[in-house]
Coordinates of C-alpha atoms in Angstrom, one line a residue:
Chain I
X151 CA 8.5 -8.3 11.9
X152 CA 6.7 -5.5 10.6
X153 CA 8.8 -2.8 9.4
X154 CA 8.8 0.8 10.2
X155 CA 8.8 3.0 6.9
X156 CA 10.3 5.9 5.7
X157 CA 8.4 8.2 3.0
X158 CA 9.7 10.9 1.2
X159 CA 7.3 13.4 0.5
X160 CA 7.7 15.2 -3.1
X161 CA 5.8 18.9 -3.6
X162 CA 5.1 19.1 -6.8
X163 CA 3.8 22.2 -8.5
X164 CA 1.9 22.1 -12.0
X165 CA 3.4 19.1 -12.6
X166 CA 7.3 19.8 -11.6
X167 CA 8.6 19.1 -8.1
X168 CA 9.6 22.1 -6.2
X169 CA 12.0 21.8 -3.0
X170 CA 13.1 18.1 -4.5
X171 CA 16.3 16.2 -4.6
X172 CA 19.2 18.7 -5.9
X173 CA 22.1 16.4 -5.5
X174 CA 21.4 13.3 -8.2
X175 CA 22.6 14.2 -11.8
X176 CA 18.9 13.4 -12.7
X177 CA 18.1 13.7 -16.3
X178 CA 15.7 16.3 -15.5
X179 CA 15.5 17.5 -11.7
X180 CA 12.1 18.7 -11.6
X181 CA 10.4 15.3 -13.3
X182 CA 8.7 14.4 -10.5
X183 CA 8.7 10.5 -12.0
X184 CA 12.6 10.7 -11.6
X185 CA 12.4 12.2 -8.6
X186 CA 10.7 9.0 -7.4
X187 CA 12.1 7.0 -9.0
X188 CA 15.7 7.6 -7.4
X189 CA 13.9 7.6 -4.2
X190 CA 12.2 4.0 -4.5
X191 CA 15.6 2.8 -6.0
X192 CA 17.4 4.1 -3.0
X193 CA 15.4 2.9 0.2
X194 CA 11.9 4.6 0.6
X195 CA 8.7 2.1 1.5
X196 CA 6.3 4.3 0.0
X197 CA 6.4 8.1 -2.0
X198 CA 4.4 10.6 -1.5
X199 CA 3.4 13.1 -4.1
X200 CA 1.9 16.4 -2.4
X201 CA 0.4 18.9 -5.1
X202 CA 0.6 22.1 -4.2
X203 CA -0.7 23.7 -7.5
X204 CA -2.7 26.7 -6.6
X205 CA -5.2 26.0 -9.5
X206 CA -7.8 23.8 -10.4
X207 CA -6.4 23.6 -13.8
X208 CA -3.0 23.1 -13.1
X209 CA -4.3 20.2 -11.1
X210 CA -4.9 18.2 -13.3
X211 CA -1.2 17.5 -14.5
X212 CA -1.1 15.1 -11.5
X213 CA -3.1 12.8 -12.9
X214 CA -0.5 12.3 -16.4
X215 CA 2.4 12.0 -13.4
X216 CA 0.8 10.0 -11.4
X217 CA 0.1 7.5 -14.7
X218 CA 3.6 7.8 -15.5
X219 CA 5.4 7.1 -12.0
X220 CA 2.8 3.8 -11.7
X221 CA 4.7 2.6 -14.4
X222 CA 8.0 2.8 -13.7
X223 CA 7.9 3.0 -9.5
X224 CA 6.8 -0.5 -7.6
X225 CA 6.6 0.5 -4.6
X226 CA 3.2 2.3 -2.6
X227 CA 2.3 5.6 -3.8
X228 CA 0.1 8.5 -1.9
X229 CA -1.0 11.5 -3.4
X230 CA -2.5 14.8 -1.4
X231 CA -3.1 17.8 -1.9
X232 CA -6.3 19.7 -3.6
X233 CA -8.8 16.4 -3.0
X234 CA -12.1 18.0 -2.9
X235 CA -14.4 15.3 -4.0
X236 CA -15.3 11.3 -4.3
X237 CA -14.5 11.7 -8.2
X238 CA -11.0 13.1 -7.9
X239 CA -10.2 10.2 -5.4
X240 CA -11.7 7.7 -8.0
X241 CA -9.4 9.3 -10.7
X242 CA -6.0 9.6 -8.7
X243 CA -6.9 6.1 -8.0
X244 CA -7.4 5.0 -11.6
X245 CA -4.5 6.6 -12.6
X246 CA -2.4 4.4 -10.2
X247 CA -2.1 5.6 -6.9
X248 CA -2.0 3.3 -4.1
X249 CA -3.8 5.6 -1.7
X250 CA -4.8 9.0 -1.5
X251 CA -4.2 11.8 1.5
X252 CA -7.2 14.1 2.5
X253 CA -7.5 17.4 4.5
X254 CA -9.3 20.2 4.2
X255 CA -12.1 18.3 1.8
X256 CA -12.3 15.6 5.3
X257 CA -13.0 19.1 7.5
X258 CA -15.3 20.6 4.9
X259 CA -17.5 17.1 5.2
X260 CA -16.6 14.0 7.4
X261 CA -18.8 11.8 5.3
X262 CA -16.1 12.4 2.8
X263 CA -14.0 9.6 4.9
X264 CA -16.8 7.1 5.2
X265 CA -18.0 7.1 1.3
X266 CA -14.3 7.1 0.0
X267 CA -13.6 4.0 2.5
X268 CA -16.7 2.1 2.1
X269 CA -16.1 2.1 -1.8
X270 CA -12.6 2.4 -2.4
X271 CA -11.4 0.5 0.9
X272 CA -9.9 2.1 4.1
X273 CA -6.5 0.8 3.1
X274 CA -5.9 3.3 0.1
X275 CA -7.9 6.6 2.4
X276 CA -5.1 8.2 4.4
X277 CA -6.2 11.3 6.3
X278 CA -3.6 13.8 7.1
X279 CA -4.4 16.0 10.0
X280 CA -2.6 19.3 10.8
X281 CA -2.3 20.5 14.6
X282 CA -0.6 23.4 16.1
X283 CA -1.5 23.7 20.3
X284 CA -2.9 26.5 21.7
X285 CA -3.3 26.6 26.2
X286 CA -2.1 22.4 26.3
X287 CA -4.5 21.2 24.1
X288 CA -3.8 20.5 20.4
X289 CA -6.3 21.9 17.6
X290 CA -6.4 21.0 14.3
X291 CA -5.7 23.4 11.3
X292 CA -7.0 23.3 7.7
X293 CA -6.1 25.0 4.2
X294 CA -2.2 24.3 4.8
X295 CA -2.4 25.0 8.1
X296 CA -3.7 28.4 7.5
X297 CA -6.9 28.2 9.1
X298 CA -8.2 27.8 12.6
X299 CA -10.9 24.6 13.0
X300 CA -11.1 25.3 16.6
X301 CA -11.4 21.4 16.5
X302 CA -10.2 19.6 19.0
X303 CA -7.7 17.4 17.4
X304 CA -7.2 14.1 19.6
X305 CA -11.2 14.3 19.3
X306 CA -11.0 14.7 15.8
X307 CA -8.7 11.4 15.4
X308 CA -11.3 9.7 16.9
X309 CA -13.8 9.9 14.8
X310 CA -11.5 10.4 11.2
X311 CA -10.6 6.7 12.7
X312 CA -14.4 5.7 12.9
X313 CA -15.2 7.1 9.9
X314 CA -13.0 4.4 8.3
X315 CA -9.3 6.5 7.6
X316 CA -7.0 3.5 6.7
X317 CA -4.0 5.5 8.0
X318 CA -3.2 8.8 9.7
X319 CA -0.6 11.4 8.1
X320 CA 0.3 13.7 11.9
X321 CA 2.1 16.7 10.9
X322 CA 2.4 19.2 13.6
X323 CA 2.7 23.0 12.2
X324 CA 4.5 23.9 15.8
X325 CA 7.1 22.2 14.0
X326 CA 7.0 22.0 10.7
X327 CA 10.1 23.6 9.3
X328 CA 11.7 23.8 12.2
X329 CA 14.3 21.2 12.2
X330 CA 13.7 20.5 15.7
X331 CA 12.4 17.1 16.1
X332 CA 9.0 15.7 15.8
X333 CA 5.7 16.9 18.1
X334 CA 6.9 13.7 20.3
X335 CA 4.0 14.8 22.8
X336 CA 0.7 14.9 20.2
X337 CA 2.4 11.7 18.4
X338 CA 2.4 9.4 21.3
X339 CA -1.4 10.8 22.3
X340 CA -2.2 10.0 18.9
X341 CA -0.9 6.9 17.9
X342 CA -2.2 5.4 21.9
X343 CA -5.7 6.6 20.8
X344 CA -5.5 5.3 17.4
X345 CA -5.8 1.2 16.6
X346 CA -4.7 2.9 13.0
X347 CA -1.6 3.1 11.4
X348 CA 0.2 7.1 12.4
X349 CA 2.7 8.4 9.8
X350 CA 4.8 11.3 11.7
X351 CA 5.5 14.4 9.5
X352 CA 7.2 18.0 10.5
X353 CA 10.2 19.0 12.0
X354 CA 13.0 16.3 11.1
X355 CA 16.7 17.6 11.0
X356 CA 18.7 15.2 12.8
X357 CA 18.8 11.6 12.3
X358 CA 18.1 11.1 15.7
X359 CA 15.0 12.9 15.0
X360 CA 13.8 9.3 13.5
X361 CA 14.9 7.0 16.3
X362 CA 12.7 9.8 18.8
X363 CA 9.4 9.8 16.5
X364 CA 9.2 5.6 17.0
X365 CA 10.4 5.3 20.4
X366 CA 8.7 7.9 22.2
X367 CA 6.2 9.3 19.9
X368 CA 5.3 5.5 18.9
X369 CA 5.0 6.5 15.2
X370 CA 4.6 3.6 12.5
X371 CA 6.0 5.2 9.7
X372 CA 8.6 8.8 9.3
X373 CA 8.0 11.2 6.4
X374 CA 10.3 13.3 5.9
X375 CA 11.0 16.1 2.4
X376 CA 14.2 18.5 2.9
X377 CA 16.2 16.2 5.1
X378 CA 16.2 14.0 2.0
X379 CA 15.9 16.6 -0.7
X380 CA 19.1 18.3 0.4
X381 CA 20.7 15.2 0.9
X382 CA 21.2 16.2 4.8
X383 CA 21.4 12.0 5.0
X384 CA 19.7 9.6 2.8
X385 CA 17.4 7.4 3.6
X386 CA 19.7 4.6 4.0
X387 CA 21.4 6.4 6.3
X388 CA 18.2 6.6 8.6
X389 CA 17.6 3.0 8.0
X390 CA 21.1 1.9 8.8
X391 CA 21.2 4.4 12.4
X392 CA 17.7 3.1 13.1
X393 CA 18.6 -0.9 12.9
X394 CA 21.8 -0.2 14.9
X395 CA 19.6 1.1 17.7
X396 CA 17.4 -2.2 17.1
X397 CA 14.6 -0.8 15.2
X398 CA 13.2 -2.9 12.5
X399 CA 13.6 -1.4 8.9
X400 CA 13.7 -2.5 5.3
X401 CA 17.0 -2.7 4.3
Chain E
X214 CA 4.1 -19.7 -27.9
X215 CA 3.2 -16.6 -26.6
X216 CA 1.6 -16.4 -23.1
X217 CA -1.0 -14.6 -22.5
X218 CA -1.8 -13.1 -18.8
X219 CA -5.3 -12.1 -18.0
X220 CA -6.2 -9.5 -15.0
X221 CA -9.8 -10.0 -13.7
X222 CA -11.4 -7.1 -13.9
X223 CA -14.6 -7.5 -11.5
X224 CA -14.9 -4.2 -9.9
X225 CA -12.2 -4.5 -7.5
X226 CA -9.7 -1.7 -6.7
X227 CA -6.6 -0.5 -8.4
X228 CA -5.9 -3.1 -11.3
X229 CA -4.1 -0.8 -12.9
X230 CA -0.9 -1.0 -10.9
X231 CA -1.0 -5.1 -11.2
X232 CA -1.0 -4.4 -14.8
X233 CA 1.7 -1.8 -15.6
X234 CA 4.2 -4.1 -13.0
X235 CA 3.4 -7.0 -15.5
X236 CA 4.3 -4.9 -18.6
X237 CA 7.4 -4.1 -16.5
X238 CA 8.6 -7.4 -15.9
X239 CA 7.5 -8.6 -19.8
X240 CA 9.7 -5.4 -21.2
X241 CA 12.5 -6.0 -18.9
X242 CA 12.9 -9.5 -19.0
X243 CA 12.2 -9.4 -23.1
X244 CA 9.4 -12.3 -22.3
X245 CA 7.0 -13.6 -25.2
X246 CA 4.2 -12.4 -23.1
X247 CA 1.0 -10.2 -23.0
X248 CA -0.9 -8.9 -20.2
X249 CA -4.5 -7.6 -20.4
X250 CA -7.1 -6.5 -17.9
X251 CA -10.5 -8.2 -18.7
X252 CA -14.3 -8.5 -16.9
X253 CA -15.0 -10.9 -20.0
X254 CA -14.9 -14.5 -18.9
X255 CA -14.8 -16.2 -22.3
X256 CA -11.4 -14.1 -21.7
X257 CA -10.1 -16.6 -20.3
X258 CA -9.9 -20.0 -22.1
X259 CA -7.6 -17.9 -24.3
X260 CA -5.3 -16.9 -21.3
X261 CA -2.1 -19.0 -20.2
X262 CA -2.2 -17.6 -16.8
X263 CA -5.0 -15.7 -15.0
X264 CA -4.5 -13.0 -12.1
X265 CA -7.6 -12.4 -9.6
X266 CA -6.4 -9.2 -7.7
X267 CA -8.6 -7.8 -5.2
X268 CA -9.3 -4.9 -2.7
X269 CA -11.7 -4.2 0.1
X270 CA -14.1 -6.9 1.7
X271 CA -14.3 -10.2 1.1
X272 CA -18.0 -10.2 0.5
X273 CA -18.2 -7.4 -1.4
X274 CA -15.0 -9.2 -3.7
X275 CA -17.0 -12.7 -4.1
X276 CA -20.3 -10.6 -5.1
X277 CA -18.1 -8.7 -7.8
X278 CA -17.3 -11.7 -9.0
X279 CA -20.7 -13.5 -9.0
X280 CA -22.1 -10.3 -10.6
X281 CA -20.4 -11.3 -14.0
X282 CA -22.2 -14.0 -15.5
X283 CA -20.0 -17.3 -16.1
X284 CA -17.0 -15.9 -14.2
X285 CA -17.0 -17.8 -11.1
X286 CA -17.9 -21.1 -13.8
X287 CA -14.7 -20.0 -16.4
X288 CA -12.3 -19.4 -13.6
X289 CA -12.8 -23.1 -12.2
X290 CA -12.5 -24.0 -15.7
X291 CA -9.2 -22.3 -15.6
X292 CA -7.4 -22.9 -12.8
X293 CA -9.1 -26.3 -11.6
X294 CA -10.2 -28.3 -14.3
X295 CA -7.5 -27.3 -16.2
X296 CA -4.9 -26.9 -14.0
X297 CA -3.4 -23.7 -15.2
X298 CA -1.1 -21.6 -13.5
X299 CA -3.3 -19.1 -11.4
X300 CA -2.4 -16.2 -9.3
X301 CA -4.6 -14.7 -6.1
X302 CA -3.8 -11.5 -4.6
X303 CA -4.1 -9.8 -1.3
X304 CA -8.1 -10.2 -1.2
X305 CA -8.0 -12.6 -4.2
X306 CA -6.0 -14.6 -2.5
X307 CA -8.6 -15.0 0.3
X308 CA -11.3 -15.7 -2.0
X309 CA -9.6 -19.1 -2.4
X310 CA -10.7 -19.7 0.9
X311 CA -13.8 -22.3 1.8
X312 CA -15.3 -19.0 4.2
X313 CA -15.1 -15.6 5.6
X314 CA -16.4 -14.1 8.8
X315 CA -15.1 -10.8 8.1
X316 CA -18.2 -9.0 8.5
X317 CA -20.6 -11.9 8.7
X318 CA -20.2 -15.2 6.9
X319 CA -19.3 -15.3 3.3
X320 CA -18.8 -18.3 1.0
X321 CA -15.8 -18.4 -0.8
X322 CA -14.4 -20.4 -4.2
X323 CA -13.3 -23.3 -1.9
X324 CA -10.0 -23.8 -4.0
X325 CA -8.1 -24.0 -1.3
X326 CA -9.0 -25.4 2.1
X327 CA -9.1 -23.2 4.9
X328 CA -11.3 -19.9 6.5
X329 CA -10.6 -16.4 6.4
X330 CA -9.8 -15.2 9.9
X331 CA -9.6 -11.5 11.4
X332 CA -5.7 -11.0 12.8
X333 CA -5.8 -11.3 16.5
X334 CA -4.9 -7.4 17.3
X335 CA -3.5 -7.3 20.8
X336 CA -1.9 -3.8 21.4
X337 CA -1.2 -4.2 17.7
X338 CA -2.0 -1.5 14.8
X339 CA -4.5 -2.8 12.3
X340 CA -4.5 -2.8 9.0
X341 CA -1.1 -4.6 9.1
X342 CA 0.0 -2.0 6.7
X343 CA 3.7 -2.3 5.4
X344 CA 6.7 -4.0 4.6
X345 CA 7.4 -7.8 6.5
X346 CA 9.2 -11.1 6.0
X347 CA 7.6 -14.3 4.9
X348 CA 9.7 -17.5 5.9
X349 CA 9.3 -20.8 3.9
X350 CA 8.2 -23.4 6.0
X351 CA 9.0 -26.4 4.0
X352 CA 6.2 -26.6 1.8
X353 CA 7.2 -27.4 -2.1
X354 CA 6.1 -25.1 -4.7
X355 CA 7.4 -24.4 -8.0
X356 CA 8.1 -21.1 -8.0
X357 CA 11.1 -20.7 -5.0
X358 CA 10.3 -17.5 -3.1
X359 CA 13.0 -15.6 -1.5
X360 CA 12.7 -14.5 2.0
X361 CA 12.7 -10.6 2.2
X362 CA 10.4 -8.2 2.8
X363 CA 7.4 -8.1 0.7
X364 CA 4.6 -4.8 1.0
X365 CA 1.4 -6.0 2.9
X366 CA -1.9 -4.6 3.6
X367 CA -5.1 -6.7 5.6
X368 CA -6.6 -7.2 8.5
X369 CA -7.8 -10.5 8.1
X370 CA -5.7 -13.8 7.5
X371 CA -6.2 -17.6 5.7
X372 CA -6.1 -19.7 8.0
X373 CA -5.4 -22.7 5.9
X374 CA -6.8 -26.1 7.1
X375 CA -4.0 -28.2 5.9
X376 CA -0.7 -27.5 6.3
X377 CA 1.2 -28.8 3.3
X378 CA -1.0 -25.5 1.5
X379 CA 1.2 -23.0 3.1
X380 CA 4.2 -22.4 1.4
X381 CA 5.4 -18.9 3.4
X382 CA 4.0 -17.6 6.9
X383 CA 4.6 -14.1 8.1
X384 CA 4.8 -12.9 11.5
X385 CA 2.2 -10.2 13.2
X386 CA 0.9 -11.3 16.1
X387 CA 0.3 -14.7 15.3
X388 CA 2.3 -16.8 12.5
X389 CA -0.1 -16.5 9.6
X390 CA 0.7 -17.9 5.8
X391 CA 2.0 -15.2 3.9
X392 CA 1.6 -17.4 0.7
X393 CA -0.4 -20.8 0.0
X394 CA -0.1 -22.8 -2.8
X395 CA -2.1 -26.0 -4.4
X396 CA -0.2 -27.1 -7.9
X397 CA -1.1 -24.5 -10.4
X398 CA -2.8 -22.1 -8.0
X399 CA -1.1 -19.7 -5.5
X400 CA -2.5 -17.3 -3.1
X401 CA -0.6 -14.3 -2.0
X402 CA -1.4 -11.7 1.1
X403 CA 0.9 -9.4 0.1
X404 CA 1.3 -7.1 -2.9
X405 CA 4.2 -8.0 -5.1
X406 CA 2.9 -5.0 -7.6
X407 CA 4.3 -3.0 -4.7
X408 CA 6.7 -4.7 -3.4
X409 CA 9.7 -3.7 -5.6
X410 CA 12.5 -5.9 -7.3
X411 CA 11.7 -8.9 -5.0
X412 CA 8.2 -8.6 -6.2
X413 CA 8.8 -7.8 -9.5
X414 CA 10.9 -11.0 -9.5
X415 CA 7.7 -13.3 -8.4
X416 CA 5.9 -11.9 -10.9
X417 CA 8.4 -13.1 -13.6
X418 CA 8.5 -16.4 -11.9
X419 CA 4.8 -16.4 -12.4
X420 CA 4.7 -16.1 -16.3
X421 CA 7.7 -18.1 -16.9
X422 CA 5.4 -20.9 -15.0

C-alpha cells in the first residue's frame, strides 16, 4: 500500500533555519543540514526547505545548503520560496533537490508550470497554492499570502493541474497559524478535483489534526513546521496514532 | 581491485543525488570503490558497474541516449555482451523494456522482455508518488531485497513478459514489478537514492556485486 507522508517544513532565512527544532542538542541548531537531518533520521518521507530570505542575494545561500543536505539526507527534498524563473529551478535542481515548490512566480506566468514540467518532468514541479475564502468561495492569495489574486482557486487547481504540476502544496491562510485543524472543506474539494497528488499545510496543533486532513479532507501527504519544531509530538508519534486508527504510514 | 561505478549522464534529470548516495555508501561502508558521472561512452569499458538513471518520458530518455554517439552500442557491450553487473532506475529501468506507449510508441533497449504500461488509475492519484512495499515473489536474484518501503515516483509500469524477470511487485491498483532482474542486469521503479537506509543498503549490495 501506498503510504501517506509526513513533511516537515524548515524556514530557513539566509541560510539558517528560523522557527526550527529547539529541543535536539544539535551541534548547531540553526544548520539547516542538521536540522534535516534529525528529521529524515527520525520519521519524515520527504523535507521541505522554505526560503524565506527577503533578498535576492541572500538567496543564493540555498543553493550551498541545498548541495550539502543532498549529501548527507536520502530521503526527497522540496525547496520553495523566492522561484522566479526556469534557471533558478534548473539550479535548485542541480544542486540536489528532488523537486521544487512554486507560487507567486506560477501566478505571475502559468506557462512557468508547463516549461518547468515539460523539461524537468512534472514529478519534481510542486505548486503550492495559498487560499483564504471570502462569501463561500475560496480565492487564492499570492506573495505569502499577502496579496489578493481574485482568482478563483478550485479553478485555478484546474488548470496548475493541466499545466503539468506533479503535486499540489494546499495551505489555507484561514488557518495557517492557527492550531485549529486543517481547511478540511477546500482539502476535500481539492484533492476530488485533482487526479494529482494534494500535500495539506496550515493549521496543525493536535494529532488528531492528521487523522482529520486524510480522512475527511482526503489529503495524500501532511506538512506540518511548529508542531514538530517545538516538539508538541514527533513525527513518530503522528505515524504511530495514524496506524492505530488504520491509516497506512511508513514506520 | 578497485571498482569503479559509472552514472550515465545523457541529459536525464537529477544525477546528482544518485551520485552523492553512492559516495555515501562507499565512505560509510569503507568500500574500494569510485563513483563518477559520465556522458562519455568509452567511459564505460573502464567501469565495473554501470548506473542508467532516468527522469521524465520514456521517449524523450531513449532519444537522450541515442543522441550520444556509441552509447546505446557501449552499454550493450557492458551489461550484455559482457555480462556486467548493471543498474536501471526509475525511467532507466523502463528503458530495459522491448516498448513504450507512454505518449505514442517508443522502442526501447529490449534487455529485458516486456512493454511499458500506463498504471490503470481507477479513483487512484497519479503519479504514484511516495513511499510503498515491494514483496518478493520468488524470483532468484543475487542481491536479496528486503521488504520495506522503498520511495516511488511513475505513472507508468513494466509489464514484464516473463515472469521468472520479476523479482519484487508492488501494489497500486494492480500488482506491478517493483524490481526485475536478468543475471547481471536489474531494473528498479523506485528510487533507492531516496529511499533512505533500506536504499542505501541496495545500493551497497549493488557495488559489492
Amino acid at each position: 500500500m501506498l503510504k501517506t507522508r509526513i513533511i516537515p517544513c524548515l524556514d530557513v532565512k539566509d541560510g539558517r533555519v528560523v522557527k526550527g527544532i529547539n529541543f535536539v542538542d544539535l551541534i548547531d541548531a540553526g544548520d539547516p543540514v542538521e536540522q534535516a537531518k534529525f528529521y529524515s533520521e527520525n520519521g519524515a518521507d520527504e523535507i521541505c526547505f522554505l526560503d524565506i530570505s527577503a533578498s535576492l542575494e541572500n538567496r543564493e545561500t540555498i543553493i550551498s545548503i541545498v548541495e550539502k543536505t543532498a549529501a548527507e539526507v536520502f530521503i526527497p527534498l522540496t525547496v520553495g520560496g523566492g522561484i522566479r524563473s526556469i534557471n533558478n529551478i534548473q539550479n535548485l535542481l542541480k544542486a540536489g533537490a528532488d523537486k521544487v515548490s512554486i507560487n507567486s512566480a506560477a501566478l505571475n506566468d502559468p506557462n512557468v508550470i508547463k516549461i518547468a514540467s515539460q523539461y524537468f518532468g512534472s514529478q519534481c514541479i510542486v505548486v503550492a497554492v495559498d487560499v483564504k475564502k471570502n462569501n463561500n468561495h475560496w480565492t487564492v492569495y499570492s506573495h505569502g499570502g499577502t496579496k489578493n489574486t481574485g482568482i478563483e482557486a478550485i479553478q485555478w487547481l484546474r488548470k496548475v493541474e493541466e499545466l503539468g504540476a506533479g503535486e499540489i502544496l494546499l495551505t489555507s491562510m484561514d488557518k495557517d497559524g492557527t492550531k485549529s485543524g486543517f481547511d478540511l472543506e477546500v482539502l476535500s474539494l481539492a484533492s476530488k478535483t485533482l487526479s494529482i497528488p494534494v500535500i495539506a499545510s496550515g493549521g496543525v496543533g493536535k494529532i488528531e489534526h492528521f487523522y482529520e486532513g486524510v480522512i475527511k479532507g482526503q489529503a495524500n501527504a501532511l506538512l506540518a513546521a511548529s508542531v514538530f519544531h517545538f516538539n508538541e509530538f514527533s513525527i513518530m508519534d503522528v505515524k504511530h496514532y495514524l496506524k492505530q486508527k488504520n491509516i497506512e504510514v511508513r514506520i | 581491485m578497485k571498482r569503479l561505478i559509472t552514472i550515465v549522464d545523457y541529459g536525464s534529470g537529477n544525477i546528482l543525488s544518485a551520485k552523492k548516495s553512492f559516495s555515501k555508501v562507499i565512505e560509510k561502508n569503507n568500500l574500494n570503490a569510485e563513483v563518477v558521472i559520465s556522458e562519455n561512452p568509452k567511459f564505460l569499458k573502464n567501469s565495473s558497474h554501470v548506473v542508467l538513471p532516468g527522469q521524465g518520458a520514456f521517449k524523450t530518455c531513449m532519444e537522450g541516449l541515442k543522441n550520444i554517439p556509441g552509447m546505446i552500442e557501449e552499454l550493450d557491450n557492458f551489461a550484455v555482451k559482457r555480462a556486467r553487473p548493471f543498474f536501471g532506475i526509475c525511467v532507466g529501468m523502463q528503458l530495459l523494456a522491448d516498448t513504450s506507449s507512454e505518449n505514442g510508441n517508443h522502442a526501447g533497449l529490449g534487455w529485458i522482455h516486456g512493454s511499458i504500461e500506463k498504471l490503470p488509475s481507477v479513483d487512484l492519484k497519479m503519479p504514484h508518488m511516495g513511499w510503498n512495499t515491494i514483496k518478493n515473489v520468488g524470483s532468484k536474484s543475487k542481491i536479496i531485497f528486503r521488504e520495506t518501503d522503498y520511495y516511488f515516483v511513475h505513472s507508468y509500469y513494466f509489464n514484464c513478459k516473463k515472469r521468472e524477470n520479476v523479482v519484487t511487485e508492488t501494489y497500486y491498483g494492480i500488482n506491478f514489478p517493483s524490481i526485475v532482474n536478468k543475471e547481471n542486469i536489474y531494473g528498479l521503479q523506485f528510487h533507492p537514492e531516496k529511499s533512505s537506509d533500506q536504499g542505501l543498503e541496495i545500493i551497497k549490495n549493488f557495488i559489492c556485486l
